[in-house]
Coordinates of C-alpha atoms in Angstrom, one line a residue:
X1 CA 81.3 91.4 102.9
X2 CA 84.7 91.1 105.4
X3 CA 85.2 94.7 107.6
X4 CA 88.9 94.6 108.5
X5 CA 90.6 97.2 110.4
X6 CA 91.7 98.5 106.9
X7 CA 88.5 99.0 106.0
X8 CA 85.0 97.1 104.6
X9 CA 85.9 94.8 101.9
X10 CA 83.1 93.5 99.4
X11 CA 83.6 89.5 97.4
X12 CA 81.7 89.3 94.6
X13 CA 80.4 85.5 94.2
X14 CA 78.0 85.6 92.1
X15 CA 77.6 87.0 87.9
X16 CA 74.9 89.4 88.9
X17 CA 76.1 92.9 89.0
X18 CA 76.7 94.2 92.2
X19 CA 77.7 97.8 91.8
X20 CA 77.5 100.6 95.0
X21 CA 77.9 103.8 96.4
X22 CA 80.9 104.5 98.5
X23 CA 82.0 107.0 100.8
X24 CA 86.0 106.5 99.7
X25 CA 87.3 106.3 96.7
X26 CA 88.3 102.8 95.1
X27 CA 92.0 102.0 94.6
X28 CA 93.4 103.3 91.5
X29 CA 92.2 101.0 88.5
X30 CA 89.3 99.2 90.2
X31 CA 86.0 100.2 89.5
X32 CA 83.0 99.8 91.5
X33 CA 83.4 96.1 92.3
X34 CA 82.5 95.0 88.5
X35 CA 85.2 91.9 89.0
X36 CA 83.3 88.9 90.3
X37 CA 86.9 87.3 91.4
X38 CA 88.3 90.1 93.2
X39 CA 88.4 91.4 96.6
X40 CA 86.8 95.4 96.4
X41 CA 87.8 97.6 98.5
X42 CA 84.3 99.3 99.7
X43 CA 85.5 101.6 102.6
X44 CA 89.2 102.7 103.7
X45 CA 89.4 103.5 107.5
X46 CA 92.0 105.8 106.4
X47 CA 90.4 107.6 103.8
X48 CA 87.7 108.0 106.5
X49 CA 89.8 109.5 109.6
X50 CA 91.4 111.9 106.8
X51 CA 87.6 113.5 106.2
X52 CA 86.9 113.2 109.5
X53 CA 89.9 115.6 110.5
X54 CA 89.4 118.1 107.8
X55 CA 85.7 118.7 108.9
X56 CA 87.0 118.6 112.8
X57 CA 89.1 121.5 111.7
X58 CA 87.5 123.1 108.9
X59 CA 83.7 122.0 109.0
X60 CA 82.0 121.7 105.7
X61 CA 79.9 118.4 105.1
X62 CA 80.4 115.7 107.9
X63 CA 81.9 112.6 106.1
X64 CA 79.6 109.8 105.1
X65 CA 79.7 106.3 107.5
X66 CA 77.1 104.6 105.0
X67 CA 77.6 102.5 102.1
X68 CA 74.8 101.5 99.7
X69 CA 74.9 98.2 97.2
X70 CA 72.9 97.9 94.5
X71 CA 72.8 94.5 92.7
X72 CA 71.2 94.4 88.8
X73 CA 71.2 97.7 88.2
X74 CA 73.2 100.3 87.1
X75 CA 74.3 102.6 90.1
X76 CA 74.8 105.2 91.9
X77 CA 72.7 107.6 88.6
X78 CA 69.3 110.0 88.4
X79 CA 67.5 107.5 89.6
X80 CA 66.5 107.8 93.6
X81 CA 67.7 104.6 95.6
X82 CA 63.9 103.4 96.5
X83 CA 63.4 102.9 93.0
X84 CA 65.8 100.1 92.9
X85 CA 64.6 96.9 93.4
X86 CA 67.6 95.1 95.5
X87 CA 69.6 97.7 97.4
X88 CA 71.6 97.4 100.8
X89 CA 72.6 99.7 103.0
X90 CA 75.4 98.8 105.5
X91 CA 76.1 101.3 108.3
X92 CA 79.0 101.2 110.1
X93 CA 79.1 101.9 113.7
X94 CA 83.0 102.4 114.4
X95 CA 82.8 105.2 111.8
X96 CA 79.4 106.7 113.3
X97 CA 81.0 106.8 116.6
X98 CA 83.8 108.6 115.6
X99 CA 81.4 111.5 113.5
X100 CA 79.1 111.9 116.8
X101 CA 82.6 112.6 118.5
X102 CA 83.5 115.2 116.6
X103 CA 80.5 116.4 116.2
X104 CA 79.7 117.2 119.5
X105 CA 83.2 118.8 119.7
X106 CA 82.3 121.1 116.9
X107 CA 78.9 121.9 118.9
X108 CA 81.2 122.7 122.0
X109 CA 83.5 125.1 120.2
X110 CA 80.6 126.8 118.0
X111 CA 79.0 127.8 121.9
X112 CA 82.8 128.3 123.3
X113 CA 83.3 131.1 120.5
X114 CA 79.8 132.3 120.8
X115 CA 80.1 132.8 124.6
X116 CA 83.3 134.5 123.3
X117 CA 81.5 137.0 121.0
X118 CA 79.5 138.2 123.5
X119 CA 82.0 138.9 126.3
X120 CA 83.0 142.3 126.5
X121 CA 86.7 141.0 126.2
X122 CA 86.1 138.8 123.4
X123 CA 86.8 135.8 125.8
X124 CA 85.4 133.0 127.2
X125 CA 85.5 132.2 131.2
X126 CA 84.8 128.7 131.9
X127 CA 84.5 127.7 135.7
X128 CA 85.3 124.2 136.4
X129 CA 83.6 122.5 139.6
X130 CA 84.5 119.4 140.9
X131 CA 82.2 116.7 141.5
X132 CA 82.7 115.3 145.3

């Protein structure tokens, strides 16, 4: 596994079949890592920031930050993840950081506009006090 600022970046080096789940979708032409001499693209930083401004904007479900390997079996399918034997779940914290963000700036607007709903003006007033 290599993270680069492009993105995370799986090397297959053994013949087992190492095959995961994703939160961006793989270049065009390469599937799910099945080429043990390739470099697989597992993440795309860009692909990321793009999901992380629609939901800022538009809100819907929050983009994913996790990635999950499976190695031996077939995956993602029906099957639930704890009933794989190997699995691996990689979190990464850059992406995490960035989702709490915006998270907590979607919090802040949901109470800016509900403060707004109930003003008689349909506005929110927000005093600002200095801290000496």
């Amino acid at each position: 596994m290599l993270a680069l600022h492009p993105g995370l970046f799986i090397h297959r080096l053994c013949r087992a079949r190492g095959l995961l789940e994703a939160w961006s979708p793989p270049p065009t032409g390469q599937t799910n890592c099945d080429r043990q001499e390739e470099l697989c693209a597992a993440v795309d930083r860009k692909h990321f920031s793009q999901e992380l401004v629609v939901y800022r904007e538009m809100g819907g479900q929050p983009p994913q930050f996790k990635v999950t390997l499976c190695f031996g079996e077939e995956f993602p399918d029906n099957d639930p993840v704890t009933d794989k034997l190997i699995t691996v779940q990689v979190e990464l914290p850059w992406a995490r950081q960035q989702l709490e963000e915006v998270m907590s700036f979607r919090e802040s607007m949901a109470l800016i506009q509900e403060l707004a709903s109930e003003s008689p003006l349909r506005e929110a007033a927000l005093d600002f006090y200095g801290i000496s």
